Coordinates of C-alpha atoms in Angstrom, one line a residue:
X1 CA 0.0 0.0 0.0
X2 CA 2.8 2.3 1.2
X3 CA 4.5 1.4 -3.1
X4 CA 0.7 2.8 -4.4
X5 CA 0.6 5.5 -1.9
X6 CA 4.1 7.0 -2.5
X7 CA 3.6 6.9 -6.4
X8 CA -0.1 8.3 -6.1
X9 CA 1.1 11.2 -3.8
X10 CA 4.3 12.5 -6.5
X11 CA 2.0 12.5 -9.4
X12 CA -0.9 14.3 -7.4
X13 CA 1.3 16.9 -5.4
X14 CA 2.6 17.8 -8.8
X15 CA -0.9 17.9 -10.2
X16 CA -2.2 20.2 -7.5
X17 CA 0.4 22.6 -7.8
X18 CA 0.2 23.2 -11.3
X19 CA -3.4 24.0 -11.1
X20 CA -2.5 26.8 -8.4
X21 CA 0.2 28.2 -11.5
X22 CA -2.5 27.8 -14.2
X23 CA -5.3 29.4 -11.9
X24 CA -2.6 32.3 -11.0
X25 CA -1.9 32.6 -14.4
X26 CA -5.4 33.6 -15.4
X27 CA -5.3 36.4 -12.7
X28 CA -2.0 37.9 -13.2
X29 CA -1.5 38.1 -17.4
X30 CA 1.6 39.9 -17.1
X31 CA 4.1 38.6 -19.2
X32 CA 6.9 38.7 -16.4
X33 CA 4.2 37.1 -14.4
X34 CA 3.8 34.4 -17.2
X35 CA 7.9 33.6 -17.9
X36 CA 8.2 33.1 -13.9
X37 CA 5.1 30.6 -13.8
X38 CA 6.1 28.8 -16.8
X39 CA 9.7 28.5 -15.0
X40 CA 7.8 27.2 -11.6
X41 CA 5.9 24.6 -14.2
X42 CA 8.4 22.8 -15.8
X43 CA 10.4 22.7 -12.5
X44 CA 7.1 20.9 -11.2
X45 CA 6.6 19.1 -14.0
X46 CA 10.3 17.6 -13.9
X47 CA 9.8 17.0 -10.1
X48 CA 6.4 14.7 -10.3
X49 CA 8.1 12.7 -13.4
X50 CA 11.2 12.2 -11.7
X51 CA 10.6 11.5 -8.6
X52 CA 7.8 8.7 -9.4
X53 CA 10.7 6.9 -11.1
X54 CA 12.8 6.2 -8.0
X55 CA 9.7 5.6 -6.1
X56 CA 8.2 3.1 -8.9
X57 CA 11.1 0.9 -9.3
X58 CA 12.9 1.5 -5.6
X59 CA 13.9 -1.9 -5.5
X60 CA 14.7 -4.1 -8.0
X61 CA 13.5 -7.1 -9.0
X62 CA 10.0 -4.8 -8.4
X63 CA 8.0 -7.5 -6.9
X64 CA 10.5 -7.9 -3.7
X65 CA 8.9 -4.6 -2.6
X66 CA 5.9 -6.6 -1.4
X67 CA 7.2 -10.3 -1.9
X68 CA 10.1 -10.0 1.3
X69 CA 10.8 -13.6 0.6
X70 CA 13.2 -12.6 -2.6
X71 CA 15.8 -11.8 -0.9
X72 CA 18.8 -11.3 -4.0
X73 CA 17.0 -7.6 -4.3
X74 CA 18.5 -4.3 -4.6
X75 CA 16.5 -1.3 -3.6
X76 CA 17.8 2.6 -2.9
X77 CA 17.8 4.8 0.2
X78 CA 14.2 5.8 -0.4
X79 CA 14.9 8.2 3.3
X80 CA 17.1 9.8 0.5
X81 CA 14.7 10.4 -2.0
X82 CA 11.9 11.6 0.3
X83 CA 14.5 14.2 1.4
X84 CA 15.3 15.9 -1.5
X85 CA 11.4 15.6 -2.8
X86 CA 10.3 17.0 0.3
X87 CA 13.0 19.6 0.5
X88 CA 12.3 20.6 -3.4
X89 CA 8.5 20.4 -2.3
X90 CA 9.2 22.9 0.3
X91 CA 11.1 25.0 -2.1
X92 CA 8.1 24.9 -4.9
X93 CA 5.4 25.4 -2.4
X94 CA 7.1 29.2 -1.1
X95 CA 8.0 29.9 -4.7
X96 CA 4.0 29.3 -5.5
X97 CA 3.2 31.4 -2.3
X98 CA 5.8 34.6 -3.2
X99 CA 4.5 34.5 -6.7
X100 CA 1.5 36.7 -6.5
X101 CA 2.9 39.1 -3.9
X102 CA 5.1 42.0 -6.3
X103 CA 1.2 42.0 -8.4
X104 CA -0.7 42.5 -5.4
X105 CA 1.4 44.8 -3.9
X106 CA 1.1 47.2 -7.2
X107 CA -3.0 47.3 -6.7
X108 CA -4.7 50.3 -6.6
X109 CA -6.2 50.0 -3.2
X110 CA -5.7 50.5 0.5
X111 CA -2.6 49.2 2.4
X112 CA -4.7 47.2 5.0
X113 CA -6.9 45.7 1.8
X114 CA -3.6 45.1 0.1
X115 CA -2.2 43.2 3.5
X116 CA -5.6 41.2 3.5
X117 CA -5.4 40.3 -0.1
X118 CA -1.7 39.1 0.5
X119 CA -2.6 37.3 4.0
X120 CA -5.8 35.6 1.7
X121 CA -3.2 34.3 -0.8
X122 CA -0.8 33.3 1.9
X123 CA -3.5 30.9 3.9
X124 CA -3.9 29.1 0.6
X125 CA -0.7 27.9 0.9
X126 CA -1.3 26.2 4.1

């Protein structure tokens, strides 16, 4: 369950936070605005591929994963791997969260309402 699971939750992480770039896209047109998002995209897109590869084949013959019986198997530091896919997950998730902030801060409207848009954007990243 813990093979399905690992696999499922790369691929959907991914998934999740490129619908937050596509929806921010729509609000903020900017082309600067674009260039950054399509930057923050393929890095996502390159995270949720590679990162279900280790996890897919972490040990090799595959079946061993489940079957402990085969015990001539081969399998990687998966501690490893988590680490550096939760640290670049860490890394795309305040990238996501800074994004919007330079194109909120240029609105036409009150500080406090500017702070409240910000601090709106900010609890979506929780």
């Amino acid at each position: 369950m813990l093979y399905v699971g690992n696999l499922v939750y790369t691929v959907l992480q991914a998934a999740v936070k490129l619908s937050i770039i596509l929806f921010l896209r729509r609000i903020f047109p900017s082309q600067t605005f674009r260039r950054i998002a399509q930057a923050i995209e393929i890095i996502l897109l390159l995270h949720g591929t590679l990162f279900t590869i280790p996890f897919a084949v972490q040990c090799i013959p595959v079946r061993s994963i489940w079957d402990r019986t085969i015990t001539d198997r081969q399998c990687l530091n998966l501690q490893a791997v988590g680490y550096s896919s939760g640290g670049l997950a860490m890394a795309e998730d305040i990238a996501i969260l800074l994004l919007p902030i330079p194109h909120v801060w240029q609105l036409k409207i009150s500080l406090p309402r500017r702070l409240a848009v910000i601090a709106l954007f900010s609890v979506g990243s929780l």
